[in-house]
Amino acid sequence: MIDIQEALSQVLESSQNYGQEKVPLMESVGRFLAEDIHTDRDAPPFDRVTMDGIAIQLGDLENQPLGSYPIQGIQAAGLPQMTLENRKHCIEVMTGAIMPKNADTVIPYEEVEIQDGQAKINLEKIAKRNIHYRGSDSRQGEKIIANGKKINAADIGVLATVGKITVKVSNLPDVAIISTGDELVNVDETPQEHQIRKSNVYSLWAGLMKDGIKPEMFHITDDKTELEDKLKGLLKDFDVLLLSGGVSKGKYDMIPEVLDDLGVQKSFHRVAQKPGKPFWFGFHKELNSKVFAFPGNPLATYVGYQFYFRQWLHQSLGEKLQFNVCTLGKSLPGNPKISQFVPVQINKKNGEAMPIKNNGSGDLFSLSQTEAFLLVPRREGENQAGEKFQLIEMS
Amino acid sequence: MIDIQEALSQVLESSQNYGQEKVPLMESVGRFLAEDIHTDRDAPPFDRVTMDGIAIQLGDLENQPLGSYPIQGIQAAGLPQMTLENRKHCIEVMTGAIMPKNADTVIPYEEVEIQDGQAKINLEKIAKRNIHYRGSDSRQGEKIIANGKKINAADIGVLATVGKITVKVSNLPDVAIISTGDELVNVDETPQEHQIRKSNVYSLWAGLMKDGIKPEMFHITDDKTELEDKLKGLLKDFDVLLLSGGVSKGKYDMIPEVLDDLGVQKSFHRVAQKPGKPFWFGFHKELNSKVFAFPGNPLATYVGYQFYFRQWLHQSLGEKLQFNVCTLGKSLPGNPKISQFVPVQINKKNGEAMPIKNNGSGDLFSLSQTEAFLLVPRREGENQAGEKFQLIEMS
């Protein structure tokens, strides 16, 4: 049995690049950038008016702007640059417009009185120019989004601004989700007393969809020949197999043995963690497929996906997945042998993580109340309220 | 000009239910539940074995289990319940199986030696039964997910378990995203010096898609007749209009006037906040459409969407959107006149919010570095490092 950090580092070591593709801008959201993004122009691309008002030629900010300025015209946003022809005149300017030539200061309408084509300035002291100067955010050619970033809604706006109609992104791995366990029946069936409906595969499916991956779902019965036949095919057809169940010490927990027979190299089996101790991870060298075999208990599968698979995915395709830390809101007994993923809700008033009651790793319903897992490393003594731990947020 | 809390409460007052629909389980993720979810059986539905090992009839936990137990058979997961025929015998049991009749305790394989059909127990003191008892998580008919919850990946697993092949969810509003401003050109065009490409509408589009809404995008030029004609049609055809631009004090900021002409009732115009002061909000009573008219600056539009629209959406369709709080990592000057949405990154080591440099609300590129906005209310004096404020996370 290995420690959680050792398990994670072995999982991350098997990260893998699946190549790149170009997708239209609007399909790139949620994907990992596979190129640096540079500005195509200075930003802003021109001296940009930031207030509606009048533009004058003031010179020094110390100068006295008081007086009446005949209005030469209107510089609207979207119109080519005008020129202030007379330094005692002004041009009305609109937010977002290019600053007229020869003008250097915008006086907002709030400080101006307009009558009979004249703008009278009511402001004695000028504090600022109200210009967003060309290139003051960034210079043409500057890197503004780094290769590897997971593209969010704000990035889409940035990509649009620099004219990226297509975006180079990392290919996503093909993922198979596989349930095992003869006690499982389909969602549309009525289980007999000793049976339950499948659930983990649906949670995995929903999680993967949120990460942009469209997985396929399979079920294999607890029959060694069937397991071998089907897993053999899936190892060939998919980049990643996410298994749920079949890795404990039971008579029908044949997954580790079958994977071994099929040439999948075991990285580890069993991690000093709760839930999810019997987690098995390995890879097939020739076929280049990875196998995450999670224990079948709902919390074990779910936390395994969130902690191991998602870090592996980020490491493989782009930027590192960084979890936040969060303050424990209530003392918890420590466990010197095992690290714990503690299901928590976040207290919205003070931001602290409050452990929620659950009935062990089989308690699926508590998972629906869980906002995140606090990763409390194995240690002697108590975990004190007020200490900070990594927060594994639900994707 | 009104305060941010007053603005928010007026926005939330105009929340609205758009009816319900039934969708297949796998299409329900990200939607808001429009029914309470109850268990269809006890959970677990039977006394469930939680360790691989042997099941015996021990009676009192104080009893001495030492001895050799002839193995009667194997109770696998997915098999109907067996009966322990002789109280001096045992049945091998697998995690997830139903507990055999007449047996009351599972001894894990780790504590057992199996030879010649006999299981010899090496454990002197029994501490627990290793049974997840029927109904100990919840009783049949118990409410396990409340009406209004936004369905996440864990919920999908719960819904699967209780056999919800279709799920009742709230209908989503039809949303139109409308850019205005003659300085804007399309992403595939090369802007002239005084022009820029559209960007806000793409960020809004990506944000809405994440909330499950498939919006339509429109552009209207700064022409009063065109504005009136097009907005008139959009008010009829859509439940919500999200406008970007045209609400400041400029000559061509005709949105408020045009909306008024079209019978849209103004709730407010201008909020004591930065960015996004000229935010305009209203609704058309007869047509039953809402109008969020955000200032055209990227940060103003984006923060307006995240703070006002998303709270309105949650209030309309289901559970309240609750923002977490976060500790400010660095002191900031207070502003007695205006509340500030401060762009921040989260320090992953201590969980504190660190304000990031930006060049004003027109600085789109800084938005791509922003992880969240800290809402610092208007106040005298300094906002001290260590104080906690609401964190508006990016959707």
XYZ file of N, CA, C and O in Angstrom, chain A residues 234-375:
568
model
N -11.446 -3.095 -25.381
C -11.511 -1.702 -24.931
C -10.123 -1.085 -24.799
O -9.923 0.102 -25.083
N -9.155 -1.891 -24.378
C -7.778 -1.393 -24.276
C -7.253 -0.952 -25.635
O -6.465 -0.014 -25.746
N -7.700 -1.649 -26.677
C -7.276 -1.279 -28.037
C -7.998 -0.036 -28.535
O -7.415 0.794 -29.223
N -9.270 0.063 -28.190
C -10.108 1.093 -28.803
C -10.086 2.432 -28.077
O -10.516 3.444 -28.634
N -9.641 2.438 -26.825
C -9.718 3.675 -26.044
C -8.359 4.062 -25.464
O -7.502 3.200 -25.243
N -8.205 5.352 -25.210
C -6.979 5.838 -24.580
C -7.006 5.618 -23.074
O -5.975 5.392 -22.462
N -8.189 5.752 -22.501
C -8.319 5.645 -21.052
C -9.521 4.774 -20.704
O -10.599 4.936 -21.286
N -9.320 3.853 -19.768
C -10.422 3.060 -19.226
C -10.651 3.506 -17.785
O -9.723 3.489 -16.971
N -11.874 3.939 -17.486
C -12.243 4.227 -16.105
C -13.147 3.101 -15.641
O -14.276 2.960 -16.125
N -12.645 2.280 -14.734
C -13.425 1.157 -14.227
C -13.958 1.473 -12.847
O -13.301 2.147 -12.049
N -15.125 0.951 -12.560
C -15.687 1.105 -11.218
C -16.059 -0.277 -10.698
O -16.908 -0.957 -11.257
N -15.384 -0.694 -9.633
C -15.675 -1.995 -9.021
C -14.662 -3.065 -9.397
O -13.877 -2.907 -10.339
N -14.666 -4.132 -8.617
C -13.866 -5.308 -8.978
C -12.402 -5.262 -8.581
O -11.590 -6.038 -9.089
N -12.022 -4.362 -7.668
C -10.609 -4.259 -7.307
C -10.337 -4.550 -5.832
O -9.229 -4.364 -5.357
N -11.391 -4.986 -5.107
C -11.189 -5.314 -3.693
C -10.644 -6.734 -3.567
O -10.066 -7.264 -4.501
N -10.838 -7.324 -2.375
C -10.225 -8.625 -2.137
C -11.198 -9.783 -2.328
O -10.921 -10.909 -1.916
N -12.349 -9.490 -2.925
C -13.366 -10.527 -3.048
C -13.027 -11.565 -4.104
O -12.147 -11.371 -4.943
N -13.762 -12.671 -4.041
C -13.590 -13.788 -4.971
C -13.812 -13.356 -6.416
O -13.266 -13.936 -7.341
N -14.679 -12.371 -6.641
C -15.009 -11.981 -8.007
C -14.378 -10.639 -8.371
O -14.765 -10.011 -9.343
N -13.438 -10.221 -7.548
C -12.704 -8.998 -7.860
C -11.528 -9.365 -8.735
O -10.387 -9.452 -8.291
N -11.862 -9.608 -10.007
C -10.857 -10.183 -10.903
C -10.152 -9.152 -11.776
O -9.330 -9.499 -12.618
N -10.501 -7.895 -11.597
C -9.949 -6.862 -12.485
C -8.409 -6.842 -12.469
O -7.778 -6.892 -13.545
N -7.768 -6.781 -11.300
C -6.296 -6.722 -11.305
C -5.670 -7.917 -12.021
O -4.738 -7.746 -12.825
N -6.215 -9.097 -11.764
C -5.675 -10.306 -12.381
C -5.865 -10.279 -13.909
O -4.940 -10.571 -14.678
N -7.062 -9.910 -14.323
C -7.353 -9.878 -15.760
C -6.500 -8.821 -16.468
O -5.948 -9.069 -17.550
N -6.361 -7.660 -15.845
C -5.539 -6.614 -16.459
C -4.099 -7.098 -16.596
O -3.437 -6.855 -17.621
N -3.634 -7.773 -15.586
C -2.279 -8.332 -15.631
C -2.152 -9.316 -16.801
O -1.211 -9.247 -17.590
N -3.123 -10.225 -16.926
C -3.122 -11.178 -18.037
C -3.101 -10.479 -19.398
O -2.541 -10.978 -20.369
N -3.744 -9.313 -19.460
C -3.850 -8.604 -20.745
C -2.640 -7.706 -21.002
O -2.612 -6.959 -21.981
N -1.660 -7.773 -20.115
C -0.422 -7.016 -20.352
C -0.457 -5.592 -19.860
O 0.387 -4.771 -20.234
N -1.443 -5.276 -19.039
C -1.470 -3.929 -18.463
C -0.512 -3.900 -17.275
O -0.602 -4.738 -16.382
N 0.416 -2.949 -17.317
C 1.430 -2.872 -16.276
C 0.888 -2.130 -15.062
O 0.440 -0.988 -15.171
N 0.909 -2.798 -13.931
C 0.384 -2.174 -12.715
C 1.354 -1.121 -12.188
O 2.536 -1.395 -12.008
N 0.865 0.088 -11.944
C 1.686 1.080 -11.232
C 1.538 0.871 -9.736
O 2.511 0.877 -9.005
N 0.324 0.708 -9.301
C 0.090 0.416 -7.882
C -1.323 -0.135 -7.714
O -2.190 0.024 -8.580
N -1.535 -0.787 -6.600
C -2.839 -1.257 -6.177
C -2.923 -1.014 -4.674
O -2.067 -1.471 -3.945
N -3.924 -0.303 -4.254
C -4.132 0.072 -2.860
C -3.312 1.310 -2.479
O -2.094 1.331 -2.590
N -4.054 2.283 -2.012
C -3.481 3.553 -1.571
C -3.958 3.816 -0.146
O -5.113 3.518 0.183
N -3.083 4.372 0.661
C -3.441 4.652 2.061
C -4.370 5.861 2.127
O -3.984 6.958 2.544
N -5.599 5.643 1.696
C -6.576 6.728 1.660
C -7.963 6.181 1.935
O -8.222 4.993 1.770
N -8.828 7.088 2.348
C -10.200 6.720 2.617
C -11.079 7.868 2.162
O -10.824 8.994 2.566
N -12.074 7.655 1.322
C -12.425 6.370 0.719
C -11.510 6.048 -0.473
O -10.742 6.895 -0.904
N -11.603 4.815 -0.946
C -10.944 4.451 -2.200
C -9.651 3.688 -2.049
O -8.833 3.657 -2.975
N -9.450 3.047 -0.909
C -8.196 2.335 -0.665
C -7.806 1.348 -1.771
O -6.650 1.329 -2.188
N -8.728 0.525 -2.291
C -8.293 -0.479 -3.288
C -8.054 0.074 -4.697
O -8.000 -0.702 -5.651
N -7.916 1.372 -4.862
C -7.684 1.979 -6.181
C -6.494 1.306 -6.870
O -5.428 1.143 -6.287
N -6.703 0.921 -8.130
C -5.687 0.256 -8.947
C -5.396 1.147 -10.138
O -6.305 1.639 -10.798
N -4.114 1.341 -10.440
C -3.768 2.158 -11.607
C -2.653 1.500 -12.400
O -1.711 0.952 -11.821
N -2.770 1.521 -13.710
C -1.721 0.979 -14.551
C -1.865 1.438 -15.999
O -2.736 2.245 -16.323
N -0.992 0.938 -16.855
C -1.034 1.350 -18.267
C -0.530 0.220 -19.154
O 0.229 -0.646 -18.715
N -0.988 0.229 -20.383
C -0.525 -0.752 -21.363
C 0.459 -0.057 -22.287
O 0.099 0.842 -23.033
N 1.700 -0.502 -22.221
C 2.770 0.202 -22.935
C 2.569 0.204 -24.443
O 2.614 1.257 -25.076
N 2.335 -0.974 -25.007
C 2.238 -1.058 -26.467
C 0.968 -0.364 -26.977
O 1.008 0.361 -27.963
N -0.127 -0.646 -26.311
C -1.403 -0.075 -26.765
C -1.565 1.377 -26.314
O -2.451 2.092 -26.772
N -0.697 1.787 -25.388
C -0.688 3.172 -24.934
C -2.008 3.584 -24.271
O -2.486 4.691 -24.473
N -2.568 2.667 -23.526
C -3.813 3.003 -22.828
C -3.584 2.987 -21.314
O -2.738 2.250 -20.814
N -4.318 3.837 -20.628
C -4.203 3.962 -19.170
C -5.455 3.375 -18.534
O -6.551 3.505 -19.080
N -5.285 2.796 -17.374
C -6.429 2.203 -16.676
C -6.525 2.739 -15.251
O -5.617 2.541 -14.443
N -7.610 3.456 -14.995
C -7.946 3.871 -13.635
C -9.038 2.916 -13.166
O -10.164 2.974 -13.657
N -8.694 2.026 -12.219
C -9.703 1.087 -11.716
C -10.065 1.474 -10.292
O -9.312 1.209 -9.354
N -11.217 2.135 -10.168
C -11.651 2.641 -8.867
C -12.499 1.598 -8.155
O -13.214 0.835 -8.801
N -12.448 1.589 -6.827
C -13.375 0.742 -6.073
C -14.816 1.145 -6.399
O -15.080 2.306 -6.743
N -15.735 0.191 -6.273
C -17.102 0.430 -6.731
C -17.972 1.285 -5.831
O -19.057 1.703 -6.239
N -17.516 1.595 -4.651
C -18.335 2.434 -3.790
C -18.432 3.841 -4.366
O -17.447 4.374 -4.872
N -19.619 4.429 -4.303
C -19.829 5.716 -4.969
C -18.816 6.786 -4.582
O -18.252 7.453 -5.451
N -18.564 6.976 -3.291
C -17.635 8.033 -2.894
C -16.219 7.731 -3.373
O -15.478 8.636 -3.751
N -15.856 6.447 -3.360
C -14.515 6.055 -3.786
C -14.310 6.338 -5.275
O -13.289 6.890 -5.687
N -15.302 5.973 -6.068
C -15.197 6.223 -7.511
C -15.153 7.722 -7.784
O -14.340 8.218 -8.560
N -16.033 8.445 -7.107
C -16.173 9.863 -7.400
C -14.931 10.646 -7.011
O -14.428 11.485 -7.761
N -14.423 10.371 -5.806
C -13.257 11.104 -5.332
C -12.023 10.704 -6.150
O -11.147 11.533 -6.436
N -11.970 9.463 -6.577
C -10.866 9.010 -7.427
C -10.852 9.757 -8.754
O -9.807 10.182 -9.241
N -12.034 9.913 -9.304
C -12.135 10.659 -10.552
C -11.685 12.100 -10.362
O -10.888 12.638 -11.120
N -12.230 12.746 -9.319
C -11.952 14.172 -9.109
C -10.486 14.420 -8.778
O -9.900 15.398 -9.221
N -9.898 13.557 -7.996
C -8.531 13.802 -7.530
C -7.483 13.274 -8.517
O -6.573 14.001 -8.895
N -7.603 12.031 -8.915
C -6.552 11.442 -9.755
C -6.774 11.703 -11.246
O -5.900 12.206 -11.942
N -7.959 11.329 -11.717
C -8.149 11.451 -13.169
C -8.039 12.894 -13.631
O -7.399 13.184 -14.627
N -8.668 13.822 -12.892
C -8.675 15.203 -13.371
C -7.282 15.834 -13.311
O -6.919 16.640 -14.159
N -6.491 15.472 -12.315
C -5.110 15.990 -12.293
C -4.319 15.394 -13.453
O -3.505 16.072 -14.078
N -4.566 14.112 -13.713
C -3.903 13.466 -14.853
C -4.288 14.145 -16.172
O -3.445 14.415 -17.019
N -5.584 14.444 -16.317
C -6.070 15.075 -17.545
C -5.428 16.442 -17.757
O -4.958 16.758 -18.856
N -5.402 17.249 -16.704
C -4.783 18.577 -16.814
C -3.299 18.456 -17.147
O -2.788 19.169 -18.004
N -2.622 17.568 -16.437
C -1.188 17.367 -16.676
C -0.948 16.923 -18.121
O 0.025 17.321 -18.759
N -1.842 16.113 -18.639
C -1.686 15.578 -19.994
C -1.917 16.645 -21.051
O -1.209 16.704 -22.046
N -2.917 17.499 -20.828
C -3.355 18.372 -21.913
C -2.936 19.820 -21.747
O -2.983 20.583 -22.711
N -2.572 20.213 -20.533
C -2.289 21.638 -20.396
C -1.811 21.999 -19.024
O -1.006 21.297 -18.432
N -2.353 23.080 -18.521
C -1.882 23.608 -17.247
C -2.258 22.679 -16.103
O -3.248 21.978 -16.141
N -1.432 22.728 -15.071
C -1.634 21.944 -13.868
C -2.970 22.301 -13.212
O -3.364 23.461 -13.205
N -3.652 21.296 -12.684
C -4.861 21.562 -11.919
C -4.459 21.919 -10.496
O -3.828 21.115 -9.805
N -4.765 23.124 -10.084
C -4.366 23.565 -8.748
C -5.590 23.662 -7.865
O -6.512 24.425 -8.146
N -5.599 22.882 -6.803
C -6.709 22.964 -5.863
C -6.458 24.106 -4.879
O -5.327 24.381 -4.516
N -7.527 24.740 -4.472
C -7.412 25.748 -3.422
C -7.237 25.084 -2.071
O -7.416 23.878 -1.941
N -6.889 25.879 -1.075
C -6.926 25.369 0.292
C -8.144 25.976 0.986
O -8.685 26.981 0.539
N -8.559 25.333 2.056
C -9.737 25.815 2.781
C -9.544 25.501 4.261
O -8.899 24.520 4.631
N -10.100 26.354 5.081
C -9.965 26.203 6.527
C -10.979 25.182 7.056
O -12.167 25.276 6.748
N -10.489 24.232 7.812
C -11.366 23.257 8.464
C -12.171 23.969 9.552
O -11.608 24.680 10.377
N -13.491 23.782 9.534
C -14.356 24.531 10.442
C -14.621 23.824 11.762
O -15.219 24.401 12.667
N -14.167 22.583 11.893
C -14.528 21.777 13.063
C -13.455 20.713 13.234
O -13.077 20.071 12.257
N -12.944 20.560 14.432
C -11.856 19.597 14.640
C -12.295 18.181 14.281
O -13.453 17.818 14.449
N -11.321 17.409 13.790
C -11.579 16.040 13.321
C -10.474 15.152 13.876
O -9.311 15.541 13.874
N -10.796 13.931 14.287
C -9.728 13.016 14.710
C -8.763 12.764 13.547
O -9.194 12.636 12.395
N -7.470 12.729 13.842
C -6.498 12.401 12.818
C -6.438 10.896 12.621
O -6.959 10.123 13.433
N -5.788 10.474 11.548
C -5.599 9.050 11.316
C -4.148 8.855 10.881
O -3.747 9.329 9.821
N -3.347 8.189 11.715
C -1.915 8.084 11.424
C -1.624 7.141 10.253
O -0.535 7.165 9.707
N -2.615 6.344 9.855
C -2.348 5.345 8.819
C -2.861 5.717 7.448
O -2.419 5.199 6.437
N -3.814 6.620 7.420
C -4.542 6.789 6.169
C -4.917 8.252 5.944
O -5.287 8.951 6.879
N -4.776 8.719 4.716
C -5.234 10.069 4.384
C -6.729 10.020 4.121
O -7.242 9.036 3.605
N -7.401 11.111 4.468
C -8.855 11.096 4.329
C -9.349 12.197 3.384
O -8.933 13.338 3.489
N -10.230 11.811 2.477
C -10.993 12.799 1.704
C -12.296 13.012 2.472
O -13.182 12.159 2.438
N -12.385 14.134 3.152
C -13.534 14.378 4.026
C -14.598 15.164 3.263
O -14.340 16.284 2.812
N -15.809 14.591 3.097
C -16.870 15.329 2.404
C -17.274 16.547 3.223
O -17.502 16.428 4.435
N -17.327 17.697 2.583
C -17.636 18.938 3.311
C -18.637 19.798 2.551
O -18.831 19.641 1.345
N -19.277 20.666 3.309
C -19.987 21.791 2.720
C -19.247 23.051 3.154
O -18.620 23.063 4.211
N -19.338 24.091 2.331
C -18.645 25.324 2.683
C -19.621 26.258 3.384
O -20.687 26.559 2.851
N -19.242 26.701 4.565
C -20.037 27.693 5.289
C -19.909 29.030 4.533
O -18.819 29.588 4.432
N -21.033 29.508 4.005
C -20.976 30.677 3.120
C -20.695 31.969 3.891
O -20.417 33.005 3.289
N -20.797 31.909 5.215
C -20.558 33.130 5.995
C -19.087 33.342 6.303
O -18.603 34.456 6.347
N -18.367 32.245 6.548
C -16.955 32.414 6.910
C -16.007 31.638 5.994
O -14.796 31.666 6.184
N -16.550 30.947 5.004
C -15.707 30.256 4.030
C -15.061 28.986 4.555
O -14.194 28.414 3.899
N -15.472 28.521 5.738
C -14.848 27.324 6.308
C -15.526 26.046 5.829
O -16.709 26.021 5.509
N -14.717 24.969 5.795
C -15.211 23.666 5.350
C -15.777 22.900 6.539
O -15.072 22.643 7.513
N -17.058 22.556 6.455
C -17.717 21.813 7.526
C -17.950 20.375 7.077
O -18.670 20.134 6.118
N -17.313 19.415 7.798
C -17.522 18.004 7.449
C -19.011 17.663 7.523
O -19.717 18.148 8.405
N -19.482 16.862 6.558
C -20.886 16.468 6.643
C -20.990 15.008 7.044
O -20.130 14.193 6.746
N -22.063 14.736 7.739
C -22.351 13.397 8.208
C -22.490 12.493 6.991
O -23.184 12.792 6.040
N -21.762 11.390 7.014
C -22.109 10.381 6.025
C -21.896 9.026 6.631
O -21.266 8.860 7.672
N -22.421 8.054 5.946
C -22.542 6.726 6.511
C -21.545 5.776 5.850
O -21.861 4.632 5.565
N -20.338 6.294 5.536
C -19.349 5.432 4.893
C -19.375 5.604 3.391
O -20.234 6.290 2.848
N -18.432 4.955 2.719
C -18.224 5.232 1.298
C -19.332 4.677 0.420
O -19.393 4.949 -0.763
N -20.257 3.887 1.001
C -21.378 3.398 0.215
C -22.561 4.346 0.236
O -23.555 4.123 -0.439
N -22.422 5.433 0.996
C -23.554 6.338 1.185
C -23.654 7.330 0.037
O -23.218 8.470 0.131
N -24.274 6.861 -1.044
C -24.356 7.672 -2.250
C -25.119 8.971 -2.019
O -24.752 10.017 -2.537
N -26.184 8.903 -1.231
C -27.039 10.078 -1.118
C -26.320 11.245 -0.463
O -26.584 12.403 -0.767
N -25.385 10.950 0.452
C -24.638 12.040 1.084
C -23.776 12.774 0.046
O -23.464 13.943 0.199
N -23.419 12.061 -1.007
C -22.567 12.657 -2.048
C -23.275 13.826 -2.719
O -22.644 14.803 -3.131
N -24.569 13.720 -2.805
C -25.344 14.772 -3.452
C -25.384 16.035 -2.578
O -25.643 17.127 -3.068
N -25.119 15.885 -1.280
C -25.059 17.053 -0.373
C -23.635 17.595 -0.270
O -23.408 18.637 0.339
N -22.677 16.846 -0.811
C -21.269 17.203 -0.665
C -20.889 18.290 -1.665
O -21.189 18.172 -2.845
N -20.235 19.341 -1.176
C -19.791 20.395 -2.093
C -18.356 20.174 -2.540
O -17.951 20.606 -3.615
N -17.572 19.527 -1.679
C -16.159 19.330 -1.981
C -15.607 18.302 -0.996
O -16.299 17.899 -0.059
N -14.374 17.871 -1.250
C -13.686 16.999 -0.305
C -12.457 17.724 0.224
O -11.704 18.315 -0.558
N -12.278 17.688 1.527
C -11.088 18.260 2.134
C -10.081 17.122 2.281
O -10.406 16.078 2.860
N -8.892 17.309 1.731
C -7.878 16.250 1.796
C -7.037 16.415 3.066
O -6.161 17.272 3.143
